[in-house]
Short mmCIF file of C-alpha atoms and ligand atoms in Angstrom, two decimals:
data_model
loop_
_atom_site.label_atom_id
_atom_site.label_comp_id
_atom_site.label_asym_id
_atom_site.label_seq_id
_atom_site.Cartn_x
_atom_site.Cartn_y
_atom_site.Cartn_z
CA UNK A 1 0.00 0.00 0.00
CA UNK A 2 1.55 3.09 -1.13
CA UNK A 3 0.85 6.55 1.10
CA UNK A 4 -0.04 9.20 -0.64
CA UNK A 5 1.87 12.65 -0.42
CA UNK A 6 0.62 16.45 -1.20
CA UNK A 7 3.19 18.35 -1.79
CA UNK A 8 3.07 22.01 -1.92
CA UNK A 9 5.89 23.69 -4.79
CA UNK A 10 5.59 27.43 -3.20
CA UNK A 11 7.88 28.82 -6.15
CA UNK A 12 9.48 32.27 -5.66
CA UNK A 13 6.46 33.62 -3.60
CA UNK A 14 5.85 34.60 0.36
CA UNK A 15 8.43 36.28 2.33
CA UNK A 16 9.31 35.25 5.56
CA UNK A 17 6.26 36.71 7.51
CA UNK A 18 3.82 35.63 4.62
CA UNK A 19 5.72 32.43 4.87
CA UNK A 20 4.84 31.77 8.94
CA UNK A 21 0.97 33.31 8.41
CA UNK A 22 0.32 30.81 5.50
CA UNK A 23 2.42 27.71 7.64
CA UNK A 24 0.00 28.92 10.60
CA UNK A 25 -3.23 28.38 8.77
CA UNK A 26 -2.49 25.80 7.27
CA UNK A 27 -1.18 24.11 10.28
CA UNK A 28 -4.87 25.18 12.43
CA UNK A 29 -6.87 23.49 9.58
CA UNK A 30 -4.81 20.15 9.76
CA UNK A 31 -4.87 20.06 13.20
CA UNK A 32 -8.08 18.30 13.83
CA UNK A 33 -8.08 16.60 10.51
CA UNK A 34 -7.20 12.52 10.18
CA UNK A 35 -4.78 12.77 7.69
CA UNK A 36 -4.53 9.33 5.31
CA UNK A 37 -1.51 11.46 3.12
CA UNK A 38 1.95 13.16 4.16
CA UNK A 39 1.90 16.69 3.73
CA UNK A 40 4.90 18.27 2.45
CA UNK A 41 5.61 21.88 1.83
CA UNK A 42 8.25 23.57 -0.29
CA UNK A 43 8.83 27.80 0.16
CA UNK A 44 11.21 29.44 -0.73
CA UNK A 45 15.14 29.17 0.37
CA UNK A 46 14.98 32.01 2.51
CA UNK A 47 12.05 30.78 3.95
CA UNK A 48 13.29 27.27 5.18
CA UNK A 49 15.00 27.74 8.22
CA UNK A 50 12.22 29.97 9.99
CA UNK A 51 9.23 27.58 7.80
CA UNK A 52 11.30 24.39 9.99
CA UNK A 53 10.87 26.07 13.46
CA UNK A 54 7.08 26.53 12.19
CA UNK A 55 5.99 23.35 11.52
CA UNK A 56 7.61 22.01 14.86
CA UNK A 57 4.37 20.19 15.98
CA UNK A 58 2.35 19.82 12.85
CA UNK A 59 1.40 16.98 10.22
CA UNK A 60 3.36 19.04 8.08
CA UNK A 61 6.89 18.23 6.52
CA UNK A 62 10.05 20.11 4.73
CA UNK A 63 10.74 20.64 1.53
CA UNK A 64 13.02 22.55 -1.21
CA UNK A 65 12.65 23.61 -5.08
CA UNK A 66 15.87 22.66 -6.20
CA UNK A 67 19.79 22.36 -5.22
CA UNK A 68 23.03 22.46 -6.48
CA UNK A 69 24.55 19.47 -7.48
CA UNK A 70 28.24 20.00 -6.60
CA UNK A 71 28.86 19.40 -2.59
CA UNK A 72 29.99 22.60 -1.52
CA UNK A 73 32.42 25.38 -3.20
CA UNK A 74 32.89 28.35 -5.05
CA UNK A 75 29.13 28.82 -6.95
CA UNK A 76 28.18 32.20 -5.78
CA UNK A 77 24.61 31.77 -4.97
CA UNK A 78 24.19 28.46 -5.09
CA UNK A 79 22.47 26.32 -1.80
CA UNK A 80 24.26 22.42 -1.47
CA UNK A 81 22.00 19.56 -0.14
CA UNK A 82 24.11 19.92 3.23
CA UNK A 83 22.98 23.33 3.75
CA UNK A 84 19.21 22.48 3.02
CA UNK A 85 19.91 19.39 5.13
CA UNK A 86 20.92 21.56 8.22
CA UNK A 87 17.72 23.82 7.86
CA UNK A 88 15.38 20.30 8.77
CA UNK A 89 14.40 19.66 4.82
CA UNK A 90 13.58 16.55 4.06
CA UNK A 91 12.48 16.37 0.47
CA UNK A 92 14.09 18.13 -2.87
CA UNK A 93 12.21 18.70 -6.31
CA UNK A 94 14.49 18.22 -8.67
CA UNK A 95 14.04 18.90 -12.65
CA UNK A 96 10.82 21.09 -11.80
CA UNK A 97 9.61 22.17 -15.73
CA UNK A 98 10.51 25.61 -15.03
CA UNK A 99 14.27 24.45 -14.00
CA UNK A 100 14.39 22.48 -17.09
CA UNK A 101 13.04 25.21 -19.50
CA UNK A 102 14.33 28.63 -17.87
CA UNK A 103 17.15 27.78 -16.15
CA UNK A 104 18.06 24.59 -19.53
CA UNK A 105 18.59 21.95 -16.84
CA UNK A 106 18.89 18.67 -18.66
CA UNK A 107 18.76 15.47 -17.59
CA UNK A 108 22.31 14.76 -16.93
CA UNK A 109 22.65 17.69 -14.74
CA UNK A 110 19.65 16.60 -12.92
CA UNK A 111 21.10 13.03 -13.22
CA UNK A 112 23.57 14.68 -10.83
CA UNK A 113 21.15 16.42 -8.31
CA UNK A 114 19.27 13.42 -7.62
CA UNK A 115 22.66 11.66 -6.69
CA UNK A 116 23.48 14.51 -4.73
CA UNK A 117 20.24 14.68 -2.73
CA UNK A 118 20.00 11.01 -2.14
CA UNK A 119 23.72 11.37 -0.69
CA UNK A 120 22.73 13.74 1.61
CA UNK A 121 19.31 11.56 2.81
CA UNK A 122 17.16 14.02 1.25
CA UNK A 123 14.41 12.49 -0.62
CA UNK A 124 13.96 13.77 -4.51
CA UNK A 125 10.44 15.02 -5.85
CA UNK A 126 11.65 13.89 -9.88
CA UNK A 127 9.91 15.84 -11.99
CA UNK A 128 9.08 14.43 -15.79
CA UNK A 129 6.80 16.39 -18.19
CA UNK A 130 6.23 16.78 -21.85
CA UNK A 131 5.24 19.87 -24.12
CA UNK A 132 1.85 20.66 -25.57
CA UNK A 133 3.75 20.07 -29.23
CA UNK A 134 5.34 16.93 -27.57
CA UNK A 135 2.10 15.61 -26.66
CA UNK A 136 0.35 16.44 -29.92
CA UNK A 137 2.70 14.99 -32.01
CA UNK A 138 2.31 11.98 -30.08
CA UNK A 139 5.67 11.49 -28.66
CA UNK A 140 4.42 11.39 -24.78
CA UNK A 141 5.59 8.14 -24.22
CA UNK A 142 8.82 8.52 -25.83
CA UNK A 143 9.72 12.31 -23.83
CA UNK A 144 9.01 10.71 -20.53
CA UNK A 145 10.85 7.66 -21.17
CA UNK A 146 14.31 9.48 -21.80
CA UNK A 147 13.38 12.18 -19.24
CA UNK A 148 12.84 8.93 -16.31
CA UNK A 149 15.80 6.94 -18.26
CA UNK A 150 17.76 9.98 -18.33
CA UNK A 151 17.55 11.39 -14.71
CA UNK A 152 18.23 7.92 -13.40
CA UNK A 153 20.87 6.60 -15.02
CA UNK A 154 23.70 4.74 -13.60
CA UNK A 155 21.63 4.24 -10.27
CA UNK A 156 20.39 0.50 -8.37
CA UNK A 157 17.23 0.53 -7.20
CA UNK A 158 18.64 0.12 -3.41
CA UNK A 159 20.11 3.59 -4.02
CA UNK A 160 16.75 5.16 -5.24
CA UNK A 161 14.95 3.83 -2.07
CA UNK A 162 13.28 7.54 -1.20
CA UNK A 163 12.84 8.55 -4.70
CA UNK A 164 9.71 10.13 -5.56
CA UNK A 165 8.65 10.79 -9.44
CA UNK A 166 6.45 13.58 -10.30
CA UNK A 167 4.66 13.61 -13.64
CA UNK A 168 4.00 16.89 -14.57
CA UNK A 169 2.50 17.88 -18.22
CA UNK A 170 3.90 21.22 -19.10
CA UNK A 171 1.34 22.12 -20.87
CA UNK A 172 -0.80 21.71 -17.69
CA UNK A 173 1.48 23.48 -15.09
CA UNK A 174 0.08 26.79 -14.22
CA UNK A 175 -2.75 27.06 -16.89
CA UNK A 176 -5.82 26.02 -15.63
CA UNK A 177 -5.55 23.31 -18.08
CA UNK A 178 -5.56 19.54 -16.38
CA UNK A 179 -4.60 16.56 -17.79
CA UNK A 180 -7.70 14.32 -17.54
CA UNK A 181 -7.60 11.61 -14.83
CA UNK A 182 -7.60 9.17 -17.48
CA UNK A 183 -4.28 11.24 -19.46
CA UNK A 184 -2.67 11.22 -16.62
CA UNK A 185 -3.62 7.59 -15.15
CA UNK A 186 -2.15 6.49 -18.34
CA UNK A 187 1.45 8.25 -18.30
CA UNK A 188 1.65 6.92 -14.83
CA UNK A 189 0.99 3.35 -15.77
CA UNK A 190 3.80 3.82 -18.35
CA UNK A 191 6.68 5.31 -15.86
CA UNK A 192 5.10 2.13 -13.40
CA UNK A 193 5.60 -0.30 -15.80
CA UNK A 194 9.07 1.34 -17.16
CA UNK A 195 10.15 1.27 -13.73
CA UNK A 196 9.56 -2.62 -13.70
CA UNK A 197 11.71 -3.19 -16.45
CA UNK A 198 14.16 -0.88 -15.65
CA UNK A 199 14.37 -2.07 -12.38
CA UNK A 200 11.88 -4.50 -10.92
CA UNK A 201 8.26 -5.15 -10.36
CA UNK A 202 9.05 -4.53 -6.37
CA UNK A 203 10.53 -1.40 -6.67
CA UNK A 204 8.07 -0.55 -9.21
CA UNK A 205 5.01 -0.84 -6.82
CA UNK A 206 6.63 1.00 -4.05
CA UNK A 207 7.68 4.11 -6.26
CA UNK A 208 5.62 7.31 -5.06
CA UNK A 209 4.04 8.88 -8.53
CA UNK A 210 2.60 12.20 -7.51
CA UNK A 211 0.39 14.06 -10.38
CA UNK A 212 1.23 17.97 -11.11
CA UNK A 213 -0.46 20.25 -13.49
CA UNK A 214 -3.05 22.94 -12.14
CA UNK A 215 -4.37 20.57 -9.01
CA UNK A 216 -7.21 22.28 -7.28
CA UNK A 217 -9.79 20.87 -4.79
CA UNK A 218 -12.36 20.79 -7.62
CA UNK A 219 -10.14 18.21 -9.63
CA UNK A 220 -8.02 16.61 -6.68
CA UNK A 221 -10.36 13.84 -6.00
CA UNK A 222 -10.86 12.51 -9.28
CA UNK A 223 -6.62 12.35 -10.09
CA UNK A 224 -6.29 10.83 -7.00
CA UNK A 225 -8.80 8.18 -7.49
CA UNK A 226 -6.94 7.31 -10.32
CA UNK A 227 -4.87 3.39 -9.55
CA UNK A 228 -1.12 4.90 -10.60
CA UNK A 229 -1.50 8.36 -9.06
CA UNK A 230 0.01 8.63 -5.62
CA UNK A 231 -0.38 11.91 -4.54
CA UNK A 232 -0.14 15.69 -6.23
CA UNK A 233 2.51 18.38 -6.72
CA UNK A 234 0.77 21.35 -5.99
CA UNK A 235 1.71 24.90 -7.46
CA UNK A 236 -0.94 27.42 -7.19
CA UNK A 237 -3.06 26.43 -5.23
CA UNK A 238 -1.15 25.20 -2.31
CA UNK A 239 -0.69 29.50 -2.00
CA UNK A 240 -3.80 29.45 -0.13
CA UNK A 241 -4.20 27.64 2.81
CA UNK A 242 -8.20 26.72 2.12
CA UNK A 243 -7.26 25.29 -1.17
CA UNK A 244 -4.53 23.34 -0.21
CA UNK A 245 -6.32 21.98 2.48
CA UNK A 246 -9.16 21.34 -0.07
CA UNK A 247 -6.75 18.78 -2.10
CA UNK A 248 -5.06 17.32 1.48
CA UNK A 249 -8.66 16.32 2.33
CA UNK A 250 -9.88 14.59 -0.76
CA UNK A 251 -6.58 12.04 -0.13
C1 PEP B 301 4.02 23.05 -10.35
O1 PEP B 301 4.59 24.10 -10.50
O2 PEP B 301 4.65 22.05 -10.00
C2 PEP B 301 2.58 23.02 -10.61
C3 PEP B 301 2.01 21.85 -10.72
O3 PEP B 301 1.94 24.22 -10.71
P1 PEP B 301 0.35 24.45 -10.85
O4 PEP B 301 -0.32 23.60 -9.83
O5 PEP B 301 0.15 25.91 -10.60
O6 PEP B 301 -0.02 24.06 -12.25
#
């Protein structure tokens, strides 16, 4: 049985004190709820340290939007998985759509991230994701295979123990477009079963799959129905506390 997770990708919004007001509501409305998911939140750098004193005492976990992949050294404004380590993180998305398109991350680099966080006992949020184009010109399949291939070569499947993919459509990631459960159901049954061959059918069934791609309570329970889809990576709408707590309940 796998657990599902919410995760929350804050992105570069809230400042510290908007950081501890949305952490405290978030953390009153969870309080009395019987949570069946792990809840996992992921502001800002700046906002860690202070976000980790927060949560002291709530459902709620740690997370970060990205690292660097080298263990410490000169890379002037860089943050290592050691530093995000010290300030109580627990999780790391890695290879996040906007990484890979803005900031032309590709999969060997984050190849090297995910071997860096899992180093450093962090656990990786793996994001895959094709284009609109990619998807029309029916090359889904193909994309995500050498995006999942890609990010994890050269590892064992003991190694990739607290790995955690996220299958996120770009075409779906801040749009208001979702993909529909049955899209998405489908792309997850594919990583599942390339997982199995890649590595086995064990390691395959215990994998984490989390859904991203405008989640909102008025779509979250229908995704998560869904066999293959473990949980959601939440942008927008983990911003406000009611509607994150709108997609935490319907797990
Ligand atoms: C994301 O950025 O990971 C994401 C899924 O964003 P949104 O929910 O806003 O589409």
């Amino acid at each position: 049985m796998r657990t599902k997770l919410i995760a929350g990708n804050w992105k570069m919004n809230n400042d510290l004190n908007e950081s501890k007001v949305l952490i405290a509501k978030l953390a009153k409305s969870l309080k009395d709820l019987e949570l069946n998911c792990e809840v996992v939140i992921c502001p800002p750098y700046t906002s860690l340290s202070e976000s980790a004193t927060a949560i002291v005492g709530t459902k709620i976990k740690l997370g970060a939007q990205n690292l660097h992949q080298e263990e410490s050294g000169a890379y002037t404004g860089e943050v290592s998985a050691k530093m995000l380590l010290s300030t109580g993180c627990e999780y790391v998305i890695i290879g996040h759509s906007e990484r890979r398109t803005i900031f032309k991350e590709n999969d060997e680099l984050i190849n090297k991230k995910i071997d860096r966080a899992l180093k450093n006992n962090l656990k990786p949020i793996f994001c895959v994701g094709e284009l609109l184009e990619e998807r029309e010109n029916n090359i889904t399949e193909k994309v995500i295979e050498s995006q999942v291939l890609g990010g994890l070569n050269g590892f064992s499947e003991n190694e990739l123990a607290d790995l955690i993919i996220a299958y996120e459509p770009v075409w779906a990631i801040g749009t208001g477009k979702t993909a529909t459960p049955e899209q998405a159901e489908d792309v997850h049954k594919f990583i599942r079963d390339l997982l199995e061959k890649r590595f086995s059918k064990e390691f395959a069934e215990k994998l984490l799959i989390l859904y991203g791609g405008s989640v909102k309570p008025e779509n979250s329970k229908e995704l998560l129905s869904q066999k293959n889809i473990d949980g959601a990576l939440v942008g927008g709408a983990c911003l406000k506390a009611e509607s994150f707590v709108g997609i935490i309940q319907s797990a």
